[in-house]
mmCIF file of C-alpha atoms in Angstrom:
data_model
loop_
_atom_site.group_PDB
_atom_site.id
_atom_site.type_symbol
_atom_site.label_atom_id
_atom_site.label_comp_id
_atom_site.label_asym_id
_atom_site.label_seq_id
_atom_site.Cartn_x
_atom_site.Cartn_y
_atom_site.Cartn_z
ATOM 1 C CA UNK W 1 21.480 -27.921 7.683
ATOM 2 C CA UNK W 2 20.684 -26.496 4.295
ATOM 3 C CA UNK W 3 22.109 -23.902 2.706
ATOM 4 C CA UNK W 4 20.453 -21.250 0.862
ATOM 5 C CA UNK W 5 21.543 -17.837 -1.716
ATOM 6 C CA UNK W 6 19.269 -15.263 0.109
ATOM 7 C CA UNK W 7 18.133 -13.148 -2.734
ATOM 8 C CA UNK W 8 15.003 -11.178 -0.239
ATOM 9 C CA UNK W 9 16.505 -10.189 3.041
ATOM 10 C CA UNK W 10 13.662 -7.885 3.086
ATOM 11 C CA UNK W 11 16.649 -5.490 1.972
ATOM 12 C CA UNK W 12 18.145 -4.948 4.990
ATOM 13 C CA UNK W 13 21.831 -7.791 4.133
ATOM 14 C CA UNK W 14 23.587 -5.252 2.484
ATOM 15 C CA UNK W 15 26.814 -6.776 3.810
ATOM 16 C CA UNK W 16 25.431 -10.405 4.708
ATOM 17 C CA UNK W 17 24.724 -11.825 7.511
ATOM 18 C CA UNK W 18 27.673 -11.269 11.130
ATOM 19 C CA UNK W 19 29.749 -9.412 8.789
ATOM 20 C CA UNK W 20 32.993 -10.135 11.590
ATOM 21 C CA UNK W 21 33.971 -6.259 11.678
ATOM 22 C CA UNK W 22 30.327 -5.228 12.031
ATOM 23 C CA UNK W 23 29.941 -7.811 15.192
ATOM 24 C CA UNK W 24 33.274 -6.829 16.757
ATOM 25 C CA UNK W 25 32.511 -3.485 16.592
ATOM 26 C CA UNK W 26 29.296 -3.920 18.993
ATOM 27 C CA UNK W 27 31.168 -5.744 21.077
ATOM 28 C CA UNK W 28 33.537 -2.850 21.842
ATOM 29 C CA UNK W 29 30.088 -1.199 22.542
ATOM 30 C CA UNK W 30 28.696 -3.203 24.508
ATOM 31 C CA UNK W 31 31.742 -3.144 26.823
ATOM 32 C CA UNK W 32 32.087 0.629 26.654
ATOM 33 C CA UNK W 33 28.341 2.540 26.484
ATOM 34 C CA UNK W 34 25.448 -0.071 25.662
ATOM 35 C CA UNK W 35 22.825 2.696 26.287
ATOM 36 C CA UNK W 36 21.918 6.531 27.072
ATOM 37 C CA UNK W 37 19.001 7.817 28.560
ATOM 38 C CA UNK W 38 16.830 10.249 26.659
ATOM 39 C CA UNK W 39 18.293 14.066 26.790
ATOM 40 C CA UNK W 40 22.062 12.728 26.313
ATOM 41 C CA UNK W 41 24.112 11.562 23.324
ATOM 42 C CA UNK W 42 27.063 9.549 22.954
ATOM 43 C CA UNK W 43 29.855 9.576 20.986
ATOM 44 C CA UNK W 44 29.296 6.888 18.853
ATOM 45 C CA UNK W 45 25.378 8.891 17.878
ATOM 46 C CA UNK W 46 27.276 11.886 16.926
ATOM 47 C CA UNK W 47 30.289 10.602 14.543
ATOM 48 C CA UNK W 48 27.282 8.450 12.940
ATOM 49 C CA UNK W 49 25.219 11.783 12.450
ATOM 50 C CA UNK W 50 28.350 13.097 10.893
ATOM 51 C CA UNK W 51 29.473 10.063 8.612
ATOM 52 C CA UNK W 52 25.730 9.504 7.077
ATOM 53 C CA UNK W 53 25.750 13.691 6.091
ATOM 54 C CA UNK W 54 28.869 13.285 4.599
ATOM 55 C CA UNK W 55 27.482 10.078 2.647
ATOM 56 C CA UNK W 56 24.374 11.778 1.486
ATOM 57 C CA UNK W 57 26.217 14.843 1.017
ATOM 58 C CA UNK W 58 24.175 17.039 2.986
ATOM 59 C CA UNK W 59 26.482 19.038 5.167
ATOM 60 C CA UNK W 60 24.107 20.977 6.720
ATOM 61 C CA UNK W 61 21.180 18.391 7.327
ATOM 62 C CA UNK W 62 19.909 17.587 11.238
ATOM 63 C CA UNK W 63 19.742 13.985 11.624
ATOM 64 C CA UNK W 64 17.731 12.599 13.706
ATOM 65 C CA UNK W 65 17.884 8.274 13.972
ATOM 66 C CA UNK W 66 15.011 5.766 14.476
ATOM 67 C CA UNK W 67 14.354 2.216 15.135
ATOM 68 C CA UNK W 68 12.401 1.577 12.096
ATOM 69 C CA UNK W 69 11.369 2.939 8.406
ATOM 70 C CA UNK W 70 7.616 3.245 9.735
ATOM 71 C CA UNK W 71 9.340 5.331 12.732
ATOM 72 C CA UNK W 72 11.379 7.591 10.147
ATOM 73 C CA UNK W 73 8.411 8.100 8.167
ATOM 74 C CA UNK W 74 6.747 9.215 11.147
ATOM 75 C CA UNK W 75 8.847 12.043 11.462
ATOM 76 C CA UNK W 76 9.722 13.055 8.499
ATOM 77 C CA UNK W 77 5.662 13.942 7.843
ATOM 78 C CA UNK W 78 5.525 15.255 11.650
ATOM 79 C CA UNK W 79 8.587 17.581 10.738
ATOM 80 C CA UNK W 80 6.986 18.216 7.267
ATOM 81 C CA UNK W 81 4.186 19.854 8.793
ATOM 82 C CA UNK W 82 5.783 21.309 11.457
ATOM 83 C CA UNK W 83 8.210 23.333 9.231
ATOM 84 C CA UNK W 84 5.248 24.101 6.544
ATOM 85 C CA UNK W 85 2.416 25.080 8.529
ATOM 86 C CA UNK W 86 0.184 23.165 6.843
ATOM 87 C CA UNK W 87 -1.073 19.038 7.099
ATOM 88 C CA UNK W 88 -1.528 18.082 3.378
ATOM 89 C CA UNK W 89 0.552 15.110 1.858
ATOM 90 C CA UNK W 90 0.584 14.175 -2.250
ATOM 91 C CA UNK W 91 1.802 10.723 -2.272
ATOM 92 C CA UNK W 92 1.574 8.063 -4.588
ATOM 93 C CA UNK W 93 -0.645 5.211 -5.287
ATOM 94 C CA UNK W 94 1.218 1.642 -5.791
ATOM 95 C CA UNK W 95 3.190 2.867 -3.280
ATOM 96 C CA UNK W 96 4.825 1.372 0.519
ATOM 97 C CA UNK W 97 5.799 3.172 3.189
ATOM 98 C CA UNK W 98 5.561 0.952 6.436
ATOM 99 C CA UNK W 99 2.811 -0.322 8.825
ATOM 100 C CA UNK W 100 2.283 2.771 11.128
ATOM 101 C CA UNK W 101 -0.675 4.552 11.403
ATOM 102 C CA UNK W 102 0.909 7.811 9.448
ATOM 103 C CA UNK W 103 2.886 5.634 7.036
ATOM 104 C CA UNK W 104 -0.144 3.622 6.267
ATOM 105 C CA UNK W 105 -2.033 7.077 5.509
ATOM 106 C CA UNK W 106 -0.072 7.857 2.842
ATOM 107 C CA UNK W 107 0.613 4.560 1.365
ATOM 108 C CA UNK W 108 -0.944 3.805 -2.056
ATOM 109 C CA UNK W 109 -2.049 0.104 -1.886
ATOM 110 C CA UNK W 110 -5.474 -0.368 -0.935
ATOM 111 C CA UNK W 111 -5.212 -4.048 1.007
ATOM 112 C CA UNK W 112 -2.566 -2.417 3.175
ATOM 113 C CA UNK W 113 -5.573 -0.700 4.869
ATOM 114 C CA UNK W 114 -8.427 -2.848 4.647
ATOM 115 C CA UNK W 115 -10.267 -3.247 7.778
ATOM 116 C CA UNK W 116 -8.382 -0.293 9.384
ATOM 117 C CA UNK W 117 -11.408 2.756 9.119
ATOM 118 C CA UNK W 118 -10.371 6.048 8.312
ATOM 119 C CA UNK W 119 -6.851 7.337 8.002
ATOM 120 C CA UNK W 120 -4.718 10.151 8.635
ATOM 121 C CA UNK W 121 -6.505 13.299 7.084
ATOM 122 C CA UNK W 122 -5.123 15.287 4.530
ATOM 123 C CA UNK W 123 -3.551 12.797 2.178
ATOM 124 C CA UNK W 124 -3.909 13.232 -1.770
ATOM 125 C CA UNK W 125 -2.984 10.029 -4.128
ATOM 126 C CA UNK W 126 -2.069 10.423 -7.482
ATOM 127 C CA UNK W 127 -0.847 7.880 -10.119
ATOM 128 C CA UNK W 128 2.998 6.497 -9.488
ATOM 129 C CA UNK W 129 5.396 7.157 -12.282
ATOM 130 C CA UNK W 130 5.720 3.506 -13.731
ATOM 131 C CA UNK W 131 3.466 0.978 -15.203
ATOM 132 C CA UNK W 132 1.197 -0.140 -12.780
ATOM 133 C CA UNK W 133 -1.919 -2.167 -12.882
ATOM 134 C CA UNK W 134 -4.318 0.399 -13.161
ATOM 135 C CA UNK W 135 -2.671 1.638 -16.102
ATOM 136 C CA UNK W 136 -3.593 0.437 -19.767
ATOM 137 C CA UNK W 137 -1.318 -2.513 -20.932
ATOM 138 C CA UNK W 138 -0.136 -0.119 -23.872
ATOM 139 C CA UNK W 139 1.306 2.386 -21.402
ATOM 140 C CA UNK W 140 5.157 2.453 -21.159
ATOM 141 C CA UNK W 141 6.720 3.954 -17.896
ATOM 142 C CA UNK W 142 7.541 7.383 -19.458
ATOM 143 C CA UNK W 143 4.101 7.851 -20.542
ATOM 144 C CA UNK W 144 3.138 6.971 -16.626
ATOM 145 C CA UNK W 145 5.717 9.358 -15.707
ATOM 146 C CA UNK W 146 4.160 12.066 -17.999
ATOM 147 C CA UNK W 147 0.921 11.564 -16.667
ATOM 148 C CA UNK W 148 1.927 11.157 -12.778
ATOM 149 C CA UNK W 149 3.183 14.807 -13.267
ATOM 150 C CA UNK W 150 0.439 15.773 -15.236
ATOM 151 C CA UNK W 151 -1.852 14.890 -11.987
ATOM 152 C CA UNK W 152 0.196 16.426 -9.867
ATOM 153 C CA UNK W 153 0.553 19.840 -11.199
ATOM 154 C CA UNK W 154 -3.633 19.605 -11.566
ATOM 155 C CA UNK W 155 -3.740 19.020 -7.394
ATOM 156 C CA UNK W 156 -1.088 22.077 -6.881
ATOM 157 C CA UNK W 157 -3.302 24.076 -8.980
ATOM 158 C CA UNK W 158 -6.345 23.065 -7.195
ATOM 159 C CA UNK W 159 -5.595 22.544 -3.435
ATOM 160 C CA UNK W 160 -3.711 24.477 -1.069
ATOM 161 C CA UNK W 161 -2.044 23.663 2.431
ATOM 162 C CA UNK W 162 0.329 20.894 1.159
ATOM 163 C CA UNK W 163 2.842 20.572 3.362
ATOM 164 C CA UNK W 164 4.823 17.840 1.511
ATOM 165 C CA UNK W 165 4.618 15.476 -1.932
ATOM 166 C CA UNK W 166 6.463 12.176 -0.551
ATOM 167 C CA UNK W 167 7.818 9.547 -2.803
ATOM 168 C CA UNK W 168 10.280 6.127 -3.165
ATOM 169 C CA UNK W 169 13.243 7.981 -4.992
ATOM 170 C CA UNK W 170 13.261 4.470 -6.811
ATOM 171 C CA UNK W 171 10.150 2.242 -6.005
ATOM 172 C CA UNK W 172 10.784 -1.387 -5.134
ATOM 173 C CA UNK W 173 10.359 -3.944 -7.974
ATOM 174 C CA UNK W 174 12.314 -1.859 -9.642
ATOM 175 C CA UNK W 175 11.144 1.212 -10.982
ATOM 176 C CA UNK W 176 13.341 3.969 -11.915
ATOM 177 C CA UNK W 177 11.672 7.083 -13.382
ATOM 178 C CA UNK W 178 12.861 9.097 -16.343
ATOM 179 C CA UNK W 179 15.811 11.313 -14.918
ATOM 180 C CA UNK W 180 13.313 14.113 -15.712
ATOM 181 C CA UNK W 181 10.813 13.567 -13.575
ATOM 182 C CA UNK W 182 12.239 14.293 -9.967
ATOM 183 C CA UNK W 183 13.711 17.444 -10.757
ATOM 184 C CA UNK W 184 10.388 17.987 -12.146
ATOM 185 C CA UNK W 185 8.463 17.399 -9.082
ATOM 186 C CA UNK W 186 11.258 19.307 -7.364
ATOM 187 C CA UNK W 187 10.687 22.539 -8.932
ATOM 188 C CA UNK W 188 6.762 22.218 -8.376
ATOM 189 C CA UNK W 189 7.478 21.927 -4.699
ATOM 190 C CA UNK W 190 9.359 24.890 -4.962
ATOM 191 C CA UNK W 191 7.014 26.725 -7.240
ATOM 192 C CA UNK W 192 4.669 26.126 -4.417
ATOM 193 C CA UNK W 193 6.129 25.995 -1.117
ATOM 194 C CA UNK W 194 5.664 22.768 -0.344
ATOM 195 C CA UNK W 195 8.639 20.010 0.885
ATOM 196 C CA UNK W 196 9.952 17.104 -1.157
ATOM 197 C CA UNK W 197 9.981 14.015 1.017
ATOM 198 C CA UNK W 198 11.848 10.984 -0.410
ATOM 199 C CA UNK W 199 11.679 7.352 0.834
ATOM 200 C CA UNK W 200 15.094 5.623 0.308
ATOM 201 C CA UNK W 201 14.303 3.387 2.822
ATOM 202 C CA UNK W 202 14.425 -0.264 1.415
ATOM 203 C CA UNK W 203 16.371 0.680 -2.297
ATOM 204 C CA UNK W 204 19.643 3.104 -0.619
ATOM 205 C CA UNK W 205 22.474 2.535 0.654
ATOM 206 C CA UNK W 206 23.846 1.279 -2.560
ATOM 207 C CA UNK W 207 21.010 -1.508 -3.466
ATOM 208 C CA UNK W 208 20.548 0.183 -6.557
ATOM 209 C CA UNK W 209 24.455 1.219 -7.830
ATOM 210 C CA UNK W 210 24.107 4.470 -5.513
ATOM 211 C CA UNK W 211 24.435 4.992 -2.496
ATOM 212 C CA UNK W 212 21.918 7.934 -2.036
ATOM 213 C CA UNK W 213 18.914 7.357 -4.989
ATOM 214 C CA UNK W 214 18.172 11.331 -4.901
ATOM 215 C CA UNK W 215 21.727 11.897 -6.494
ATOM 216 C CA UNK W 216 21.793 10.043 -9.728
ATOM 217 C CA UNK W 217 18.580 12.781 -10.581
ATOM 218 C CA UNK W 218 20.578 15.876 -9.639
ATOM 219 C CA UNK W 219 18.028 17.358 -6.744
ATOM 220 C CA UNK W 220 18.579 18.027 -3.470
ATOM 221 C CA UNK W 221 15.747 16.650 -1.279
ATOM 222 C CA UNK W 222 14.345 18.450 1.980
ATOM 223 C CA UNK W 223 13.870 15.446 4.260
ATOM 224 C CA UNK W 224 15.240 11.754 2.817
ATOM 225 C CA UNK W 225 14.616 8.807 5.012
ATOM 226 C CA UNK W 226 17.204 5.775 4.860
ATOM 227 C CA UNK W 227 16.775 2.428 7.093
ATOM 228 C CA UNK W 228 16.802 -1.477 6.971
ATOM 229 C CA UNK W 229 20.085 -2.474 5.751
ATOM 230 C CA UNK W 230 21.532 0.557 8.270
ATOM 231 C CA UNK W 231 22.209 -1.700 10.825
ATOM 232 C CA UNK W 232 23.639 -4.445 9.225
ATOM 233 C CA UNK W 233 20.642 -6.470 9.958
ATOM 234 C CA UNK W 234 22.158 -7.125 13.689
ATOM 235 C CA UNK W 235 20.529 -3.779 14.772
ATOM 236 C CA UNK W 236 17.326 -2.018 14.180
ATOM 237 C CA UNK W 237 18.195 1.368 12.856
ATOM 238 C CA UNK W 238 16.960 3.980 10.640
ATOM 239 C CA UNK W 239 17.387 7.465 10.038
ATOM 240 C CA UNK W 240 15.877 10.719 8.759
ATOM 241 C CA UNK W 241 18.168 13.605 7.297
ATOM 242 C CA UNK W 242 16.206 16.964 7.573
ATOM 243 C CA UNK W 243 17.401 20.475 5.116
ATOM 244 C CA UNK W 244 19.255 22.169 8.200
ATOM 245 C CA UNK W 245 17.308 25.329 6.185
ATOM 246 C CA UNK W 246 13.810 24.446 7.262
ATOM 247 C CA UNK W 247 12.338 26.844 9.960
ATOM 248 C CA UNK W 248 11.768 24.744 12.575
ATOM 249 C CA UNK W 249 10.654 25.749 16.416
ATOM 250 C CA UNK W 250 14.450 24.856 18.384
ATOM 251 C CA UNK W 251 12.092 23.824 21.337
ATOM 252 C CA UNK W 252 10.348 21.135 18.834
ATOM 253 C CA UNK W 253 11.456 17.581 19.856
ATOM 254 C CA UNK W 254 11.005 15.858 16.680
ATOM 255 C CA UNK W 255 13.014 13.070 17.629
ATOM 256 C CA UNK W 256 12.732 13.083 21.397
ATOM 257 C CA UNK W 257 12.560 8.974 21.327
ATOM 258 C CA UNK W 258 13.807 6.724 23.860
ATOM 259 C CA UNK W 259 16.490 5.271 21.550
ATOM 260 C CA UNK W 260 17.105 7.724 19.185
ATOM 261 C CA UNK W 261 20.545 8.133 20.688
ATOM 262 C CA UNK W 262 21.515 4.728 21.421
ATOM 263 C CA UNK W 263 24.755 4.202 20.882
ATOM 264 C CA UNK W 264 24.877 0.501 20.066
ATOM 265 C CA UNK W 265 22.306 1.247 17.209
ATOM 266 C CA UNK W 266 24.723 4.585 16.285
ATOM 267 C CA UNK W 267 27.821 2.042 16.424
ATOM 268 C CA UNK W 268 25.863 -0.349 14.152
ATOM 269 C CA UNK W 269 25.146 2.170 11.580
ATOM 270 C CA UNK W 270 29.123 3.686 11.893
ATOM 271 C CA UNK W 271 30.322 0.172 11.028
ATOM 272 C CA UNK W 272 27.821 -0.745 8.163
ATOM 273 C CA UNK W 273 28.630 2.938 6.266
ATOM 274 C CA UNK W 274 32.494 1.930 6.689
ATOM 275 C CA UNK W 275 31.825 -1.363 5.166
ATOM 276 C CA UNK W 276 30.053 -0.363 2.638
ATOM 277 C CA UNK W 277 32.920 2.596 1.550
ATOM 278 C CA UNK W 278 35.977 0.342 2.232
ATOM 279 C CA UNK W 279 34.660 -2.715 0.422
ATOM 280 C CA UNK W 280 33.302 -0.462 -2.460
ATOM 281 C CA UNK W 281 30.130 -2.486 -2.434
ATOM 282 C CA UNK W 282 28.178 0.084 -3.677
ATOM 283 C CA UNK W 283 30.273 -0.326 -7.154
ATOM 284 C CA UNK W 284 30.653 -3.846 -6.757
ATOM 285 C CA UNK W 285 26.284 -3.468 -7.027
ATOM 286 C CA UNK W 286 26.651 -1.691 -10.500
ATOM 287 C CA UNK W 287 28.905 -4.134 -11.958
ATOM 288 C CA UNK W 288 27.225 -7.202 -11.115
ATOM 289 C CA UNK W 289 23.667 -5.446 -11.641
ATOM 290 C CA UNK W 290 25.184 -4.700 -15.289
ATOM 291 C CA UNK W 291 26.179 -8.393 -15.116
ATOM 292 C CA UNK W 292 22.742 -9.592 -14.295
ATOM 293 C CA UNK W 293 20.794 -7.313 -16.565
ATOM 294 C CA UNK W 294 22.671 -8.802 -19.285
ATOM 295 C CA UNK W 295 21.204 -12.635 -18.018
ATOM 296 C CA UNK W 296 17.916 -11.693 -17.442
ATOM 297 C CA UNK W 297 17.769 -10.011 -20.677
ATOM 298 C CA UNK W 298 18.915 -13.941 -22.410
ATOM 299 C CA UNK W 299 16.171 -15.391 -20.020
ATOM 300 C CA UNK W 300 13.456 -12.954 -21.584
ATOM 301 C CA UNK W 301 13.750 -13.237 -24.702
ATOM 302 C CA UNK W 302 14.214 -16.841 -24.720
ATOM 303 C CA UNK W 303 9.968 -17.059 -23.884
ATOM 304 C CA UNK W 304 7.395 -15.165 -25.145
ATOM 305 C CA UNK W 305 5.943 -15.676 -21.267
ATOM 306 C CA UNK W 306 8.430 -13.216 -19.933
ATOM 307 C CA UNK W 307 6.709 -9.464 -19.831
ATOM 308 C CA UNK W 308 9.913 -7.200 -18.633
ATOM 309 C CA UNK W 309 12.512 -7.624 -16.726
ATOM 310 C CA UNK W 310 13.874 -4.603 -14.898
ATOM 311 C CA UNK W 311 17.068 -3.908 -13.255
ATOM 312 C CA UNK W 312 18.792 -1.527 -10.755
ATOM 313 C CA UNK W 313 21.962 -2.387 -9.271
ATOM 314 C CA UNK W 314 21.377 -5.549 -7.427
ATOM 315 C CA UNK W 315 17.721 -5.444 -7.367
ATOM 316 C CA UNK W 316 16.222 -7.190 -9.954
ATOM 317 C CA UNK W 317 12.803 -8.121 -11.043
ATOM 318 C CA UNK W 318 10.868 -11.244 -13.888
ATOM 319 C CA UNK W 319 7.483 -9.960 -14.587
ATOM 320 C CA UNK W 320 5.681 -12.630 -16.390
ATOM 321 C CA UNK W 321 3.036 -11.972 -18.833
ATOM 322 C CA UNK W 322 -0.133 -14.274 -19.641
ATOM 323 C CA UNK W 323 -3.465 -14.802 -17.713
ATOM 324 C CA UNK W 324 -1.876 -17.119 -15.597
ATOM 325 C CA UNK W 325 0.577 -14.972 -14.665
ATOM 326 C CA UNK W 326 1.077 -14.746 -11.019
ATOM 327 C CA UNK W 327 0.593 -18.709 -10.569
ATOM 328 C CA UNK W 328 3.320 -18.644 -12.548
ATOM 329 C CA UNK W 329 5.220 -16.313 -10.355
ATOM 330 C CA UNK W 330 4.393 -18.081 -7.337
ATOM 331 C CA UNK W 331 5.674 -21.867 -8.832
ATOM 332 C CA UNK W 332 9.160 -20.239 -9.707
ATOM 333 C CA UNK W 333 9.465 -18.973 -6.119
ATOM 334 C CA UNK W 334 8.903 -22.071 -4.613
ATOM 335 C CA UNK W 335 10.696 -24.058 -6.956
ATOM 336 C CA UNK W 336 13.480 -21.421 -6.415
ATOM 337 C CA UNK W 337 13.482 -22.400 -2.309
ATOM 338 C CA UNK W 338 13.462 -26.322 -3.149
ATOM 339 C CA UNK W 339 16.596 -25.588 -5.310
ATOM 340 C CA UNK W 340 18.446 -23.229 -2.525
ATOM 341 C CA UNK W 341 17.688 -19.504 -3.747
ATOM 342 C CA UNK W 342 15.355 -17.437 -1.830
ATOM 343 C CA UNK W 343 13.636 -14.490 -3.946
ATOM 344 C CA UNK W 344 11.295 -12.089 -2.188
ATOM 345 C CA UNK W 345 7.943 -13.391 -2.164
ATOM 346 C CA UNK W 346 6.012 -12.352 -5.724
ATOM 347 C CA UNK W 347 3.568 -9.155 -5.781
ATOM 348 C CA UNK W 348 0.864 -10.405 -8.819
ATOM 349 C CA UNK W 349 3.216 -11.217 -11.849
ATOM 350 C CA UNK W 350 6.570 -10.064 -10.461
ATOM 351 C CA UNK W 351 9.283 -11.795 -8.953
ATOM 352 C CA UNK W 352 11.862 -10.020 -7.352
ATOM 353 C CA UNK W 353 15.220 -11.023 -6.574
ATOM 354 C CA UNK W 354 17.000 -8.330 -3.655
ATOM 355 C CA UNK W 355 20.813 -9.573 -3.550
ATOM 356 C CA UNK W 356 23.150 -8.627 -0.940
ATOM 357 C CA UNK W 357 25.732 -6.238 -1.965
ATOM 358 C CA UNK W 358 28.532 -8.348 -0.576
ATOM 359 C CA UNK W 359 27.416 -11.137 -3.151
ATOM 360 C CA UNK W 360 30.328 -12.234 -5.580
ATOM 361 C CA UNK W 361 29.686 -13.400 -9.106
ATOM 362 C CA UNK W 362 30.298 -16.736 -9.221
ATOM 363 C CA UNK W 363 27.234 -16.592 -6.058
ATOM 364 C CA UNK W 364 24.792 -14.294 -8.449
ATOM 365 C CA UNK W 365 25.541 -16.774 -11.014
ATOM 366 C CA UNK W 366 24.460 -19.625 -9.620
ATOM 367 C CA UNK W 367 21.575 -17.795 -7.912
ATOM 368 C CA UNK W 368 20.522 -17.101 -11.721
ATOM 369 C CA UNK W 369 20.970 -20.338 -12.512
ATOM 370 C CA UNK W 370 18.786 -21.900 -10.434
ATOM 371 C CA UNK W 371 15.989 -18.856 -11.184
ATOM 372 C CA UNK W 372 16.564 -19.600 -15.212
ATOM 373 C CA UNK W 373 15.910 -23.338 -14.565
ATOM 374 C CA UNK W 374 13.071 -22.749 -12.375
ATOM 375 C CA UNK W 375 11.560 -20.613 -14.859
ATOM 376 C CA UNK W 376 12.070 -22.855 -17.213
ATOM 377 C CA UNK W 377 10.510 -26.190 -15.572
ATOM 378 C CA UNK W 378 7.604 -23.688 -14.775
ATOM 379 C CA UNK W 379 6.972 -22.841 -18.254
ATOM 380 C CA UNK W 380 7.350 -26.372 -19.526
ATOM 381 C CA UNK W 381 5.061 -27.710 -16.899
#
């Protein structure tokens, strides 16, 4: 019987939870087409295709639709290497990409492998451009930025037979790199055939104040993966949106998967764009991100125990600073859940706070609220 502001949803409430147009619009599915064997499409699979080009503005992009971000990950490196001729991957360390065997491979945090044995051959870390905790305390995020690409031209100079460098457009927690440094990375891929790969999978969709990440830096990715909030968290659904440009084999099945055409899925991810445009949630996330930047920013400076906050549309982070930082973390969170707010679950010294984009401001404020007081008991404790 209690209620709670769900600032987690593991990023996939984008418009709550049984938004009512979302749920009757399966239910005219359900009635109509629930399913379609594997060699046929539906209806509902190809206006879907069609809507989430347009969205991305990709015109000419094959789509090809999953069950999960791990599955989209999957084959988005399968197509990568496919299209390339070769099996190399630069990806990042610090980095998350799901919990298959292929995503795992080119993940960048060490305890998401442990006990696992070798991994998929062929994949090249290099430093992430933000702050991270291998980096010297003085470091900003530029000068991580400057040296992630400093790395990564080294390994194009050095290796050969990369098929792909894949990346989070914007990594969770959140980081946003310089509006330099993708187009950087985008003409090295160029420079040396290689594809551009980018993750959008738990901060698109309009989490961050855009819809598609890749388009606030000006490039034009070759394969972008989107999922979670897709479905409107009432279907599993995720997608990958391939460079209709890439040489691929026409008798390669990339996405020759049992459900990649379902049309319930399809009809979830129809209805969950359409939301999203008509109720302009995507600008309703920059103006209350604004709105909480500005609150978090009071919060900070009102400690010295308060490292950074950081701030992208409605994803919001506290990263505390001190020793004792991530017990601190941890006693905000759950003094956040006895009060009724529900942040995602601190990494180290960061909390993070994922609102839903349907969120109003009166909501975010008293979600705030309760995160300022808990903060402050915290501290005063």
């Amino acid at each position: 019987g209690r209620r709670y502001i769900d600032l987690y949803g593991n990023n996939c409430h984008h418009i709550g939870y049984r938004h009512p147009r979302l749920i009757e619009a399966l239910r005219r599915q359900l009635d109509a087409v629930p399913f379609v064997a594997r060699g046929f499409t539906s209806e509902p699979s190809i206006a879907f295709a069609a809507m989430l080009r347009q969205a991305a503005d990709l015109p000419d992009a094959k789509v090809v639709s999953a069950r999960s971000g791990a599955d989209a990950i999957e084959i988005a490196l399968a197509t990568a290497r496919a299209a390339s001729g070769r099996y190399k991957t630069i990806s990042f360390y610090d980095s998350y990409h799901g919990r298959s065997a292929g995503a795992l491979s080119i993940g960048g945090r060490y305890q998401d492998q442990l006990g696992l044995g070798p991994m998929l051959p062929g994949n090249i870390r290099i430093p992430p451009y933000h702050r991270h905790q291998a980096a010297p305390p003085a470091d900003d995020h530029a000068a991580c930025a400057r040296l992630s690409l400093q790395v990564l031209r080294t390994v194009f100079e050095h290796e050969r037979d990369i098929a792909a460098v894949v990346g989070e457009t914007i990594r969770n927690n959140p980081f946003v790199p310089p509006h330099w440094y993708w187009p950087e990375v985008r003409e090295l891929c160029d420079r040396h055939g290689s594809l551009l790969i980018l993750d959008e999978i738990a901060t698109g969709l309009g989490k961050t104040g855009s819809l598609f990440n890749f388009h606030r830096f000006g490039i034009r990715p070759d394969i972008v993966c989107v999922g979670k909030a897709l479905g409107g968290t009432l279907a599993p659904l995720s997608a990958v949106l391939v460079n209709g440009d890439l040489a691929l084999d026409p008798g390669l099945n990339i996405g020759y998967y049992t459900h990649d055409k379902n049309p319930f899925c399809a009809q979830a991810g129809l209805a969950t764009l359409g939301i999203i445009a008509d109720e302009r949630l995507v600008e309703n996330a920059r103006t209350l991100g604004a709105h909480a930047a500005c609150r978090l920013d009071e919060l900070r400076v009102s400690t010295d125990r308060i490292q950074e906050v950081r701030v992208a549309g409605l994803m919001l982070a506290i990263e505390f600073a001190g020793t004792d930082a991530a017990a601190i973390a941890e006693r905000v969170y759950r003094t956040c859940i006895d009060a009724g707010v529900i942040p995602t679950f601190p990494r180290g010294a960061v909390l993070t706070l994922s609102a839903p984009l349907v969120i109003t401001r009166p909501e975010l404020d008293s979600a705030l609220d309760t995160v300022a007081a808990a903060v402050r008991l915290t501290l005063a404790s």
